[in-house]
């Protein structure tokens, strides 16, 4: 990461998010400077936000004390910034605050990954919509400002995972009806049955975005049985349940086709997807 800096074996094991987080922390601690902070994808990783689909090849940092411009190497992307600093201390290093981080990633990162990151920031309570609106005001006239405004308008803090965020946007891009998120279902006696990821009331369809971790480990069988009982109770209420995972998003047309069938939608009546 830097001359003379040694990393213990195994430090960079795990997810891309964790590897980038450790690299960013090492760089920040080795290059401590009162005018600098981790920013963009590096700030996101340290803040505990998902960086799926984003470029994590370089540590990203901002320097309020240098002349306008950028400096990029194989390991670092350093930018200057005319905005007032917005910094929080996380794990002992300065990083740009969550709202600034979301807007900065949205200005230059891929749209759906930026939405997933922003959803997570709202869901975790790291920032509010007012915070994001304030940051959008500060980037007016800057590169990527319009992109950031589009991303922020698409955020929904009810999403609980990257899979949910990506699924929601892929379905919207394909012109499918917008679901309600994280809806609680009750039986006729008012007893709680389940909280579901996505809910189409008119079509009486429930959508569940299942990640890969739910059924792993020694308790997998018990988890599968609990999930089956939960699904049976939802069926008893008269709802159809459709499930999907990451494999249904490679390509996304697998998911959109599955949902069209579940929602009984004629493809000829669906708006064309975004270009």
Short mmCIF file of C-alpha atoms in Angstrom, two decimals:
data_model
loop_
_atom_site.label_atom_id
_atom_site.label_comp_id
_atom_site.label_asym_id
_atom_site.label_seq_id
_atom_site.Cartn_x
_atom_site.Cartn_y
_atom_site.Cartn_z
CA UNK A 1 0.00 0.00 0.00
CA UNK A 2 2.90 2.31 0.75
CA UNK A 3 6.70 2.00 1.05
CA UNK A 4 7.66 0.49 4.38
CA UNK A 5 4.13 -0.59 5.27
CA UNK A 6 3.67 -4.29 5.99
CA UNK A 7 0.30 -6.02 6.24
CA UNK A 8 -0.13 -9.21 8.29
CA UNK A 9 -1.03 -12.38 6.42
CA UNK A 10 -4.78 -12.86 6.14
CA UNK A 11 -5.62 -9.18 6.63
CA UNK A 12 -7.11 -8.95 3.17
CA UNK A 13 -9.12 -12.16 3.28
CA UNK A 14 -12.87 -11.90 2.87
CA UNK A 15 -15.10 -9.78 0.69
CA UNK A 16 -13.93 -7.08 -1.74
CA UNK A 17 -15.55 -4.56 0.64
CA UNK A 18 -13.42 -5.74 3.57
CA UNK A 19 -10.22 -5.88 1.54
CA UNK A 20 -10.74 -2.35 0.28
CA UNK A 21 -11.70 -1.17 3.76
CA UNK A 22 -8.41 -2.48 5.19
CA UNK A 23 -6.38 -0.94 2.36
CA UNK A 24 -8.08 2.41 2.86
CA UNK A 25 -7.52 2.36 6.61
CA UNK A 26 -3.84 1.51 6.15
CA UNK A 27 -3.37 4.33 3.66
CA UNK A 28 -5.15 6.87 5.88
CA UNK A 29 -3.13 5.95 8.96
CA UNK A 30 0.16 6.01 7.07
CA UNK A 31 -0.64 9.33 5.37
CA UNK A 32 -2.29 11.23 8.21
CA UNK A 33 -2.91 14.83 7.17
CA UNK A 34 -5.33 17.35 8.75
CA UNK A 35 -6.43 18.45 5.27
CA UNK A 36 -7.21 14.98 3.97
CA UNK A 37 -9.95 12.39 4.39
CA UNK A 38 -10.98 9.17 2.73
CA UNK A 39 -13.79 9.81 0.29
CA UNK A 40 -15.91 8.14 -2.36
CA UNK A 41 -15.80 4.36 -2.43
CA UNK A 42 -13.07 4.27 0.26
CA UNK A 43 -15.16 6.31 2.68
CA UNK A 44 -18.12 4.06 1.87
CA UNK A 45 -16.18 0.89 2.71
CA UNK A 46 -14.95 2.32 6.03
CA UNK A 47 -18.46 3.52 6.90
CA UNK A 48 -19.76 -0.01 6.38
CA UNK A 49 -21.64 0.73 3.16
CA UNK A 50 -21.74 -1.78 0.28
CA UNK A 51 -19.35 -1.19 -2.60
CA UNK A 52 -20.70 -3.93 -4.86
CA UNK A 53 -20.28 -3.00 -8.50
CA UNK A 54 -17.99 -0.05 -7.77
CA UNK A 55 -14.34 0.42 -8.68
CA UNK A 56 -12.25 -0.55 -5.62
CA UNK A 57 -8.88 -0.77 -7.36
CA UNK A 58 -7.62 2.48 -5.80
CA UNK A 59 -7.95 4.21 -2.47
CA UNK A 60 -9.92 7.44 -2.95
CA UNK A 61 -9.16 10.49 -0.82
CA UNK A 62 -9.90 14.20 -0.81
CA UNK A 63 -7.47 16.98 0.06
CA UNK A 64 -8.86 20.42 0.89
CA UNK A 65 -5.39 21.94 1.08
CA UNK A 66 -4.07 21.27 -2.40
CA UNK A 67 -4.49 23.13 -5.68
CA UNK A 68 -7.46 22.17 -7.85
CA UNK A 69 -7.02 18.97 -9.77
CA UNK A 70 -6.57 15.25 -9.27
CA UNK A 71 -3.65 12.89 -8.80
CA UNK A 72 -4.11 9.27 -9.83
CA UNK A 73 -1.73 6.33 -9.52
CA UNK A 74 -2.19 2.57 -9.50
CA UNK A 75 -2.99 2.75 -5.78
CA UNK A 76 -4.48 6.18 -5.15
CA UNK A 77 -6.97 8.67 -6.56
CA UNK A 78 -6.52 11.99 -4.74
CA UNK A 79 -8.85 14.90 -5.53
CA UNK A 80 -9.12 18.49 -4.40
CA UNK A 81 -12.48 19.91 -3.26
CA UNK A 82 -13.85 23.45 -3.05
CA UNK A 83 -16.79 22.43 -0.84
CA UNK A 84 -16.62 22.97 2.93
CA UNK A 85 -15.25 19.80 4.58
CA UNK A 86 -17.82 17.26 5.80
CA UNK A 87 -15.85 14.74 7.82
CA UNK A 88 -16.51 12.14 10.51
CA UNK A 89 -14.01 10.05 12.44
CA UNK A 90 -14.45 6.34 11.81
CA UNK A 91 -12.08 3.71 13.18
CA UNK A 92 -9.67 6.50 14.02
CA UNK A 93 -9.41 7.96 10.52
CA UNK A 94 -11.21 10.89 8.88
CA UNK A 95 -13.74 9.99 6.19
CA UNK A 96 -16.29 12.09 4.36
CA UNK A 97 -19.69 12.02 6.03
CA UNK A 98 -22.26 9.55 4.70
CA UNK A 99 -24.37 12.04 2.74
CA UNK A 100 -21.29 13.51 1.02
CA UNK A 101 -20.03 10.00 0.30
CA UNK A 102 -23.33 8.94 -1.27
CA UNK A 103 -23.48 12.00 -3.49
CA UNK A 104 -19.83 11.71 -4.53
CA UNK A 105 -20.22 8.04 -5.47
CA UNK A 106 -23.44 8.89 -7.33
CA UNK A 107 -21.63 11.57 -9.35
CA UNK A 108 -19.17 9.12 -10.90
CA UNK A 109 -20.10 5.53 -10.02
CA UNK A 110 -22.40 3.13 -11.84
CA UNK A 111 -26.07 3.99 -11.25
CA UNK A 112 -27.44 0.82 -9.66
CA UNK A 113 -24.44 0.23 -7.33
CA UNK A 114 -24.67 3.89 -6.28
CA UNK A 115 -28.37 3.43 -5.50
CA UNK A 116 -27.61 0.31 -3.44
CA UNK A 117 -24.99 2.27 -1.48
CA UNK A 118 -27.40 5.17 -0.91
CA UNK A 119 -30.23 2.83 0.12
CA UNK A 120 -27.92 1.33 2.73
CA UNK A 121 -26.86 4.73 4.09
CA UNK A 122 -30.51 5.69 4.60
CA UNK A 123 -31.42 2.27 6.01
CA UNK A 124 -28.60 2.39 8.56
CA UNK A 125 -29.53 5.93 9.58
CA UNK A 126 -26.12 7.29 8.57
CA UNK A 127 -27.78 10.20 6.78
CA UNK A 128 -31.20 11.64 6.01
CA UNK A 129 -32.86 12.87 2.83
CA UNK A 130 -32.35 16.41 4.08
CA UNK A 131 -28.62 15.71 4.42
CA UNK A 132 -28.55 14.43 0.85
CA UNK A 133 -30.48 17.44 -0.42
CA UNK A 134 -27.93 19.73 1.21
CA UNK A 135 -25.07 17.89 -0.46
CA UNK A 136 -26.82 18.04 -3.83
CA UNK A 137 -27.04 21.81 -3.47
CA UNK A 138 -23.27 21.94 -2.98
CA UNK A 139 -22.48 20.08 -6.21
CA UNK A 140 -24.59 22.23 -8.53
CA UNK A 141 -22.41 23.00 -11.54
CA UNK A 142 -19.92 20.25 -10.69
CA UNK A 143 -19.22 17.18 -12.80
CA UNK A 144 -21.83 14.48 -12.27
CA UNK A 145 -24.33 16.70 -10.43
CA UNK A 146 -27.24 15.62 -12.64
CA UNK A 147 -26.29 11.95 -12.22
CA UNK A 148 -26.23 12.36 -8.46
CA UNK A 149 -29.65 14.00 -8.42
CA UNK A 150 -31.09 11.09 -10.42
CA UNK A 151 -29.58 8.54 -8.05
CA UNK A 152 -30.76 10.30 -4.89
CA UNK A 153 -34.29 10.55 -6.29
CA UNK A 154 -34.29 6.75 -6.66
CA UNK A 155 -33.18 5.90 -3.11
CA UNK A 156 -35.33 3.96 -0.68
CA UNK A 157 -34.06 3.33 2.83
CA UNK A 158 -36.46 0.44 3.35
CA UNK A 159 -34.27 -1.81 1.20
CA UNK A 160 -32.32 -4.15 3.47
CA UNK A 161 -29.70 -5.54 1.08
CA UNK A 162 -27.89 -4.87 -2.17
CA UNK A 163 -29.91 -7.69 -3.74
CA UNK A 164 -33.17 -5.94 -2.81
CA UNK A 165 -31.92 -2.60 -4.11
CA UNK A 166 -30.69 -4.00 -7.39
CA UNK A 167 -33.85 -6.06 -7.88
CA UNK A 168 -36.08 -3.05 -7.30
CA UNK A 169 -34.26 -0.94 -9.88
CA UNK A 170 -33.94 -3.69 -12.48
CA UNK A 171 -37.70 -4.30 -12.26
CA UNK A 172 -38.45 -0.58 -12.52
CA UNK A 173 -36.12 -0.24 -15.50
CA UNK A 174 -38.03 -3.07 -17.19
CA UNK A 175 -41.30 -1.19 -16.73
CA UNK A 176 -42.83 -3.55 -14.17
CA UNK A 177 -45.19 -2.26 -11.45
CA UNK A 178 -43.40 -0.74 -8.48
CA UNK A 179 -43.76 -2.87 -5.33
CA UNK A 180 -44.20 -1.74 -1.75
CA UNK A 181 -41.16 -2.60 0.36
CA UNK A 182 -40.92 -4.35 3.73
CA UNK A 183 -44.66 -4.80 4.16
CA UNK A 184 -46.08 -6.58 7.23
CA UNK A 185 -48.82 -9.12 6.55
CA UNK A 186 -51.50 -10.08 9.06
CA UNK A 187 -54.27 -12.69 9.06
CA UNK A 188 -57.97 -11.94 9.46
CA UNK A 189 -57.63 -11.98 13.25
CA UNK A 190 -54.90 -9.35 13.11
CA UNK A 191 -52.10 -11.77 13.94
CA UNK A 192 -48.72 -10.97 12.43
CA UNK A 193 -47.71 -13.46 9.73
CA UNK A 194 -44.61 -12.09 8.04
CA UNK A 195 -42.75 -9.06 6.83
CA UNK A 196 -41.98 -9.44 3.13
CA UNK A 197 -39.34 -7.81 0.95
CA UNK A 198 -41.66 -6.74 -1.86
CA UNK A 199 -45.44 -6.66 -2.13
CA UNK A 200 -47.76 -6.10 -5.06
CA UNK A 201 -51.16 -5.56 -3.44
CA UNK A 202 -53.31 -5.47 -6.57
CA UNK A 203 -51.79 -8.66 -7.97
CA UNK A 204 -51.61 -10.33 -4.50
CA UNK A 205 -47.99 -11.26 -5.09
CA UNK A 206 -45.16 -11.35 -2.56
CA UNK A 207 -41.54 -11.15 -3.70
CA UNK A 208 -38.62 -12.38 -1.61
CA UNK A 209 -35.02 -11.53 -2.54
CA UNK A 210 -33.02 -14.34 -0.95
CA UNK A 211 -29.31 -13.85 -0.39
CA UNK A 212 -26.89 -16.76 -0.15
CA UNK A 213 -26.20 -16.55 3.58
CA UNK A 214 -29.65 -17.44 4.86
CA UNK A 215 -29.29 -21.19 4.45
CA UNK A 216 -25.62 -21.76 5.20
CA UNK A 217 -24.06 -23.45 8.20
CA UNK A 218 -25.14 -26.19 10.62
CA UNK A 219 -28.57 -24.65 11.12
CA UNK A 220 -29.39 -24.66 7.41
CA UNK A 221 -32.01 -27.42 7.62
CA UNK A 222 -33.83 -25.72 10.50
CA UNK A 223 -33.74 -22.40 8.62
CA UNK A 224 -35.19 -24.02 5.50
CA UNK A 225 -38.02 -25.58 7.51
CA UNK A 226 -38.81 -22.24 9.19
CA UNK A 227 -38.87 -20.52 5.82
CA UNK A 228 -41.19 -23.18 4.40
CA UNK A 229 -43.61 -22.73 7.31
CA UNK A 230 -43.50 -18.97 6.82
CA UNK A 231 -44.19 -19.33 3.10
CA UNK A 232 -47.10 -21.69 3.79
CA UNK A 233 -48.66 -19.09 6.10
CA UNK A 234 -48.33 -16.43 3.40
CA UNK A 235 -49.96 -18.79 0.89
CA UNK A 236 -52.80 -19.36 3.36
CA UNK A 237 -53.54 -15.63 3.16
CA UNK A 238 -54.12 -16.00 -0.57
CA UNK A 239 -50.82 -14.58 -1.84
CA UNK A 240 -48.51 -16.02 -4.44
CA UNK A 241 -44.84 -16.04 -3.41
CA UNK A 242 -42.01 -15.70 -5.89
CA UNK A 243 -38.37 -15.94 -4.82
CA UNK A 244 -35.11 -15.07 -6.48
CA UNK A 245 -31.40 -14.71 -5.77
CA UNK A 246 -28.31 -13.28 -7.40
CA UNK A 247 -28.32 -15.95 -10.10
CA UNK A 248 -31.60 -14.52 -11.41
CA UNK A 249 -29.86 -11.23 -12.11
CA UNK A 250 -27.26 -12.72 -14.45
CA UNK A 251 -28.75 -11.59 -16.75
CA UNK A 252 -31.50 -9.44 -15.16
CA UNK A 253 -33.97 -10.62 -17.80
CA UNK A 254 -34.30 -13.85 -15.81
CA UNK A 255 -35.78 -11.89 -12.92
CA UNK A 256 -37.99 -9.66 -15.04
CA UNK A 257 -39.37 -12.68 -16.91
CA UNK A 258 -40.08 -14.45 -13.61
CA UNK A 259 -41.91 -11.41 -12.23
CA UNK A 260 -43.93 -10.88 -15.40
CA UNK A 261 -45.19 -14.43 -15.02
CA UNK A 262 -45.91 -14.04 -11.31
CA UNK A 263 -47.73 -10.75 -11.87
CA UNK A 264 -49.53 -12.16 -14.94
CA UNK A 265 -48.31 -9.29 -17.12
CA UNK A 266 -48.34 -9.48 -20.91
CA UNK A 267 -44.83 -8.46 -22.09
CA UNK A 268 -46.46 -6.49 -24.92
CA UNK A 269 -48.00 -4.17 -22.34
CA UNK A 270 -44.75 -3.44 -20.47
CA UNK A 271 -42.93 -0.17 -21.03
CA UNK A 272 -39.54 -0.64 -22.71
CA UNK A 273 -36.54 -0.78 -20.35
CA UNK A 274 -34.14 2.11 -19.88
CA UNK A 275 -31.43 2.32 -22.57
#
